Amino acid sequence: MKLEKKPLSQEKGRCHAPKPGHQVQLGRSSLEIFLNRYRWKNILSTSSSSIIREVEDVTTGKTYVCKTTKRETVLDVINEVTCLKCLDHPSVVKCADAYVGSSEMHLLLEPLCRTDLESVLVRKERLNEKEARLVTERVLHAVQHLHKRGVVHRNLKPSKILFKDPGDFKQLYLVGFGMAALMQEDDEMCLSDSCGSALYVAPEVLAADCLYNEKCDLWSIGVILYQLLTGQPPILADCTDELLKKIRFGQVNFEPLESLHLTDSAKNFVQQLLTLDLKQRPSAAEALLHPWIANAGARLESYT
């Protein structure tokens, strides 16, 4: 699904569309400076649009994640960098710097995390209810912060949730803001482009000629939580077209939830997140007040 990229600019704690003629400025340094300052280390992952590497600052010895993209995707990276610069939350990855060369652009991110939630699910298949609740709560606090700053992630999925320590679910980081979008402060329904990952995209994002809002992220969190609890996606299909059609009409299979020894509160929470009706689906702030989250014991500080 193709995304129409829109650069963002920071103002008064929120991200806003840049004014006509306004250029988003990055900390631009030459490729030569970058190569002199950092030493390439391990390749962490590759895709059609980028290479993710581990790099070391030769002066300080500090290690970063470096996302390298082609120069023609610079607007996408500007979108990601500027979005990250207006966020300040312990569960959101931080942008350290950006270097622009003639053919490539290097985005430095911290901290270095080697394990994502997708890898955890491959290893464990599913989490127990306590673990799933801990991960979900952390993600909800981070997403609440995004939405307060006017940022919608739009591509939440297990591979975008990283852990510094694979055995510690308390410290996680949201990454992958390449599809992040801007919410206008005076317009509750202002997003229209279709984007995301097939298993996790919200129904309203797929609807033709339909405007949507930040609650698309809550659907994605619901899909992730369903997977954490059951070990499988909430909607299955034989091909992508069939999958997207089922998602569009909210054809979620809740039977696996019923067959497991889960609390009624957990099942109710998943059902609320995977609600087709946007008006009935909770916001991040409302989701944090659900009994399954709010009554779990020691609470997290709510960052704004």
Short mmCIF file of C-alpha atoms in Angstrom, two decimals:
data_model
loop_
_atom_site.label_atom_id
_atom_site.label_comp_id
_atom_site.label_asym_id
_atom_site.label_seq_id
_atom_site.Cartn_x
_atom_site.Cartn_y
_atom_site.Cartn_z
CA MET A 1 0.00 0.00 0.00
CA LYS A 2 1.44 3.31 -1.08
CA LEU A 3 1.82 6.23 1.28
CA GLU A 4 1.76 9.89 0.34
CA LYS A 5 4.53 11.35 2.46
CA LYS A 6 4.08 14.76 4.10
CA PRO A 7 6.95 16.51 5.91
CA LEU A 8 6.17 17.63 9.42
CA SER A 9 7.43 20.56 11.43
CA GLN A 10 7.56 21.10 15.19
CA GLU A 11 5.61 23.85 16.93
CA LYS A 12 4.30 24.13 20.49
CA GLY A 13 4.79 20.46 21.28
CA ARG A 14 2.76 19.18 18.33
CA CYS A 15 3.70 18.28 14.77
CA HIS A 16 2.14 20.50 12.13
CA ALA A 17 2.20 20.69 8.35
CA PRO A 18 4.95 23.08 7.24
CA LYS A 19 3.85 26.45 5.90
CA PRO A 20 4.25 27.14 2.16
CA GLY A 21 7.91 27.72 1.34
CA HIS A 22 9.04 26.44 4.73
CA GLN A 23 11.84 23.87 4.56
CA VAL A 24 12.37 21.31 7.29
CA GLN A 25 16.03 21.55 8.25
CA LEU A 26 18.04 18.53 9.37
CA GLY A 27 21.47 18.46 10.96
CA ARG A 28 23.16 18.05 7.58
CA SER A 29 26.72 16.76 7.49
CA SER A 30 28.66 15.40 4.56
CA LEU A 31 29.03 11.69 3.95
CA GLU A 32 32.79 12.11 4.41
CA ILE A 33 32.28 13.43 7.95
CA PHE A 34 29.92 10.55 8.71
CA LEU A 35 32.35 7.90 7.46
CA ASN A 36 35.22 9.47 9.41
CA ARG A 37 33.23 9.60 12.63
CA TYR A 38 31.49 6.21 12.60
CA ARG A 39 32.70 2.66 12.10
CA TRP A 40 30.38 0.17 10.39
CA LYS A 41 29.59 -2.91 12.46
CA ASN A 42 26.88 -5.56 12.08
CA ILE A 43 24.01 -5.46 9.58
CA LEU A 44 20.84 -5.84 11.65
CA SER A 45 18.25 -6.00 8.86
CA THR A 46 17.65 -5.11 5.23
CA SER A 47 14.62 -4.17 3.15
CA SER A 48 13.90 -2.88 -0.35
CA SER A 49 14.19 0.70 0.87
CA SER A 50 16.81 0.66 3.63
CA ILE A 51 19.65 -1.09 5.43
CA ILE A 52 19.79 -1.10 9.23
CA ARG A 53 23.30 -1.36 10.64
CA GLU A 54 25.04 -1.09 13.96
CA VAL A 55 27.64 1.70 13.95
CA GLU A 56 30.16 2.87 16.53
CA ASP A 57 31.29 6.43 17.21
CA VAL A 58 35.09 6.12 16.96
CA THR A 59 35.55 9.05 19.35
CA THR A 60 33.22 8.06 22.19
CA GLY A 61 32.79 4.33 21.57
CA LYS A 62 29.02 4.76 21.75
CA THR A 63 26.95 2.45 19.56
CA TYR A 64 23.96 3.55 17.46
CA VAL A 65 21.51 2.08 15.01
CA CYS A 66 22.05 3.54 11.54
CA LYS A 67 19.25 3.49 8.98
CA THR A 68 20.64 4.05 5.47
CA THR A 69 18.28 4.99 2.64
CA LYS A 70 18.65 6.21 -0.93
CA ARG A 71 18.82 9.97 -1.43
CA GLU A 72 15.58 9.96 -3.44
CA THR A 73 13.67 8.93 -0.30
CA VAL A 74 14.90 11.99 1.59
CA LEU A 75 11.37 13.36 2.10
CA ASP A 76 10.38 10.11 3.79
CA VAL A 77 13.34 10.39 6.14
CA ILE A 78 12.65 14.07 6.81
CA ASN A 79 9.15 13.01 7.83
CA GLU A 80 10.56 10.39 10.19
CA VAL A 81 13.28 12.61 11.67
CA THR A 82 11.06 15.62 12.27
CA CYS A 83 8.38 13.44 13.80
CA LEU A 84 10.88 11.86 16.20
CA LYS A 85 12.29 15.28 17.10
CA CYS A 86 8.91 16.44 18.41
CA LEU A 87 8.46 13.34 20.59
CA ASP A 88 9.99 12.88 24.02
CA HIS A 89 9.02 9.65 25.73
CA PRO A 90 11.08 6.87 27.34
CA SER A 91 9.38 4.27 25.13
CA VAL A 92 9.95 6.07 21.82
CA VAL A 93 13.28 5.69 20.01
CA LYS A 94 15.31 8.90 19.81
CA CYS A 95 16.94 10.38 16.73
CA ALA A 96 20.59 11.25 17.38
CA ASP A 97 21.49 12.80 14.02
CA ALA A 98 21.01 12.66 10.26
CA TYR A 99 23.69 12.79 7.57
CA VAL A 100 22.92 13.55 3.94
CA GLY A 101 25.26 12.58 1.12
CA SER A 102 24.88 12.86 -2.65
CA SER A 103 23.30 9.42 -3.01
CA GLU A 104 22.51 8.20 0.52
CA MET A 105 21.07 9.44 3.78
CA HIS A 106 22.04 8.06 7.18
CA LEU A 107 19.70 8.33 10.16
CA LEU A 108 21.22 7.61 13.59
CA LEU A 109 18.89 6.23 16.24
CA GLU A 110 19.34 5.34 19.88
CA PRO A 111 19.30 3.22 21.93
CA LEU A 112 20.60 0.08 20.27
CA CYS A 113 18.04 -2.71 20.59
CA ARG A 114 18.70 -6.18 19.22
CA THR A 115 15.36 -7.89 19.86
CA ASP A 116 11.88 -7.07 18.59
CA LEU A 117 8.50 -8.39 19.67
CA GLU A 118 8.20 -10.39 16.46
CA SER A 119 11.31 -12.39 17.39
CA VAL A 120 9.90 -12.93 20.89
CA LEU A 121 6.70 -14.36 19.40
CA VAL A 122 8.66 -16.65 17.09
CA ARG A 123 10.58 -17.98 20.09
CA LYS A 124 7.74 -18.18 22.64
CA GLU A 125 4.72 -18.44 20.28
CA ARG A 126 2.60 -16.46 22.74
CA LEU A 127 2.91 -14.63 26.05
CA ASN A 128 1.09 -15.24 29.28
CA GLU A 129 -1.55 -12.71 30.25
CA LYS A 130 0.71 -10.86 32.68
CA GLU A 131 3.46 -10.43 30.07
CA ALA A 132 0.99 -9.40 27.38
CA ARG A 133 -0.55 -6.81 29.67
CA LEU A 134 2.86 -5.35 30.53
CA VAL A 135 3.83 -4.96 26.87
CA THR A 136 0.43 -3.53 25.95
CA GLU A 137 0.50 -1.00 28.78
CA ARG A 138 3.93 0.27 27.75
CA VAL A 139 2.86 0.57 24.14
CA LEU A 140 -0.35 2.39 25.09
CA HIS A 141 1.55 4.97 27.15
CA ALA A 142 3.89 5.62 24.22
CA VAL A 143 1.02 5.86 21.73
CA GLN A 144 -0.89 8.18 24.06
CA HIS A 145 2.15 10.47 23.96
CA LEU A 146 2.26 10.30 20.15
CA HIS A 147 -1.38 11.23 19.84
CA LYS A 148 -1.07 14.12 22.29
CA ARG A 149 1.72 15.47 20.11
CA GLY A 150 -0.44 15.06 17.00
CA VAL A 151 1.45 12.06 15.58
CA VAL A 152 -0.21 8.90 14.27
CA HIS A 153 2.17 5.96 13.79
CA ARG A 154 0.06 4.00 11.26
CA ASN A 155 2.40 1.02 11.08
CA LEU A 156 2.37 -0.51 14.55
CA LYS A 157 3.28 -4.20 14.52
CA PRO A 158 5.54 -6.55 16.53
CA SER A 159 8.63 -5.74 14.45
CA LYS A 160 8.25 -2.05 15.38
CA ILE A 161 8.42 -2.77 19.12
CA LEU A 162 11.98 -3.29 20.31
CA PHE A 163 13.51 -4.46 23.59
CA LYS A 164 16.94 -3.55 24.92
CA ASP A 165 16.94 -6.80 26.89
CA PRO A 166 15.00 -9.72 25.32
CA GLY A 167 14.07 -10.99 28.76
CA ASP A 168 12.77 -7.66 30.08
CA PHE A 169 9.40 -6.46 28.78
CA LYS A 170 9.44 -3.39 31.02
CA GLN A 171 11.74 -1.40 28.74
CA LEU A 172 10.52 -1.24 25.16
CA TYR A 173 10.80 1.26 22.32
CA LEU A 174 8.53 2.15 19.42
CA VAL A 175 10.39 2.54 16.12
CA GLY A 176 9.57 2.74 12.42
CA PHE A 177 8.04 6.20 11.98
CA GLY A 178 8.41 6.22 8.19
CA MET A 179 4.63 6.05 7.75
CA ALA A 180 3.81 8.42 10.60
CA ALA A 181 1.23 11.07 9.81
CA LEU A 182 0.05 14.40 11.09
CA MET A 183 -3.25 15.05 12.84
CA GLN A 184 -4.55 18.58 12.40
CA GLU A 185 -5.41 20.05 15.77
CA ASP A 186 -8.77 21.37 14.56
CA ASP A 187 -9.83 18.31 12.55
CA GLU A 188 -10.62 14.98 14.19
CA MET A 189 -10.88 13.07 10.89
CA CYS A 190 -8.18 14.29 8.54
CA LEU A 191 -6.22 11.24 7.32
CA SER A 192 -7.14 9.58 4.04
CA ASP A 193 -4.22 7.70 2.46
CA SER A 194 -4.04 3.91 2.67
CA CYS A 195 -0.86 2.63 4.28
CA GLY A 196 0.38 0.12 6.81
CA SER A 197 1.00 -3.63 6.96
CA ALA A 198 -1.71 -6.01 5.84
CA LEU A 199 -2.19 -7.97 9.08
CA TYR A 200 -2.29 -4.87 11.29
CA VAL A 201 -3.99 -2.17 9.22
CA ALA A 202 -7.29 -0.82 10.57
CA PRO A 203 -10.54 -1.29 8.59
CA GLU A 204 -11.14 2.43 8.12
CA VAL A 205 -7.71 2.87 6.51
CA LEU A 206 -8.78 0.48 3.75
CA ALA A 207 -12.15 2.09 3.12
CA ALA A 208 -12.43 4.03 -0.13
CA ASP A 209 -13.11 7.76 0.24
CA CYS A 210 -13.08 7.45 4.02
CA LEU A 211 -11.36 9.82 6.44
CA TYR A 212 -9.88 8.36 9.62
CA ASN A 213 -8.01 9.44 12.75
CA GLU A 214 -5.48 8.28 15.33
CA LYS A 215 -7.69 5.40 16.47
CA CYS A 216 -6.26 3.34 13.61
CA ASP A 217 -3.28 2.81 15.95
CA LEU A 218 -5.60 1.32 18.57
CA TRP A 219 -6.83 -1.31 16.11
CA SER A 220 -3.21 -2.25 15.40
CA ILE A 221 -2.55 -2.56 19.14
CA GLY A 222 -5.60 -4.82 19.37
CA VAL A 223 -4.19 -7.08 16.65
CA ILE A 224 -0.83 -7.21 18.42
CA LEU A 225 -2.46 -8.03 21.76
CA TYR A 226 -4.57 -10.75 20.15
CA GLN A 227 -1.36 -12.30 18.79
CA LEU A 228 0.39 -12.02 22.14
CA LEU A 229 -2.44 -13.90 23.85
CA THR A 230 -3.27 -16.52 21.20
CA GLY A 231 -0.16 -16.88 19.06
CA GLN A 232 -2.09 -16.17 15.86
CA PRO A 233 -3.61 -13.19 14.00
CA PRO A 234 -7.28 -12.33 14.59
CA ILE A 235 -8.10 -12.55 10.89
CA LEU A 236 -6.81 -15.31 8.60
CA ALA A 237 -7.13 -15.63 4.83
CA ASP A 238 -5.65 -17.54 1.89
CA CYS A 239 -4.45 -14.43 0.06
CA THR A 240 -3.81 -10.75 0.69
CA ASP A 241 -6.91 -9.57 -1.18
CA GLU A 242 -9.14 -11.83 0.91
CA LEU A 243 -7.38 -10.73 4.10
CA LEU A 244 -7.88 -7.04 3.35
CA LYS A 245 -11.53 -7.62 2.52
CA LYS A 246 -12.09 -9.39 5.84
CA ILE A 247 -10.29 -6.62 7.70
CA ARG A 248 -12.35 -3.97 5.91
CA PHE A 249 -15.53 -5.55 7.30
CA GLY A 250 -14.05 -6.33 10.72
CA GLN A 251 -14.43 -10.10 10.41
CA VAL A 252 -12.43 -10.95 13.53
CA ASN A 253 -12.42 -14.52 14.82
CA PHE A 254 -12.72 -14.29 18.60
CA GLU A 255 -13.07 -18.07 19.15
CA PRO A 256 -9.36 -18.66 19.95
CA LEU A 257 -9.67 -16.15 22.80
CA GLU A 258 -12.61 -18.08 24.22
CA SER A 259 -10.75 -21.41 24.07
CA LEU A 260 -7.87 -20.18 26.25
CA HIS A 261 -7.84 -19.68 30.01
CA LEU A 262 -7.94 -15.90 29.84
CA THR A 263 -9.73 -13.52 32.16
CA ASP A 264 -13.01 -12.05 30.95
CA SER A 265 -11.43 -8.62 31.33
CA ALA A 266 -8.64 -9.49 28.89
CA LYS A 267 -11.09 -10.81 26.31
CA ASN A 268 -13.31 -7.75 26.69
CA PHE A 269 -10.33 -5.45 26.22
CA VAL A 270 -9.28 -7.13 22.97
CA GLN A 271 -12.84 -6.94 21.68
CA GLN A 272 -13.00 -3.21 22.43
CA LEU A 273 -9.75 -2.52 20.58
CA LEU A 274 -10.90 -4.56 17.58
CA THR A 275 -14.19 -2.71 17.27
CA LEU A 276 -15.14 -1.72 13.73
CA ASP A 277 -17.03 1.39 14.84
CA LEU A 278 -14.53 4.21 15.45
CA LYS A 279 -16.87 5.90 17.90
CA GLN A 280 -16.93 2.77 20.05
CA ARG A 281 -13.22 1.99 19.78
CA PRO A 282 -11.30 3.53 22.72
CA SER A 283 -8.60 6.15 22.40
CA ALA A 284 -5.18 5.42 23.92
CA ALA A 285 -6.13 7.41 27.02
CA GLU A 286 -9.42 5.52 27.36
CA ALA A 287 -7.71 2.17 26.81
CA LEU A 288 -5.37 2.87 29.72
CA LEU A 289 -8.44 3.21 31.95
CA HIS A 290 -9.81 -0.22 31.05
CA PRO A 291 -9.89 -2.52 34.13
CA TRP A 292 -7.55 -5.04 32.50
CA ILE A 293 -4.88 -2.34 32.36
CA ALA A 294 -5.84 0.01 35.19
CA ASN A 295 -6.32 -2.68 37.86
CA ALA A 296 -3.13 -4.58 37.11
CA GLY A 297 -1.21 -3.47 40.20
CA ALA A 298 1.72 -1.07 40.07
CA ARG A 299 1.01 1.66 37.57
CA LEU A 300 3.27 3.41 35.13
CA GLU A 301 3.77 7.12 35.12
CA SER A 302 1.75 8.71 32.33
CA TYR A 303 4.11 10.77 30.15
CA THR A 304 2.77 13.72 28.20
#
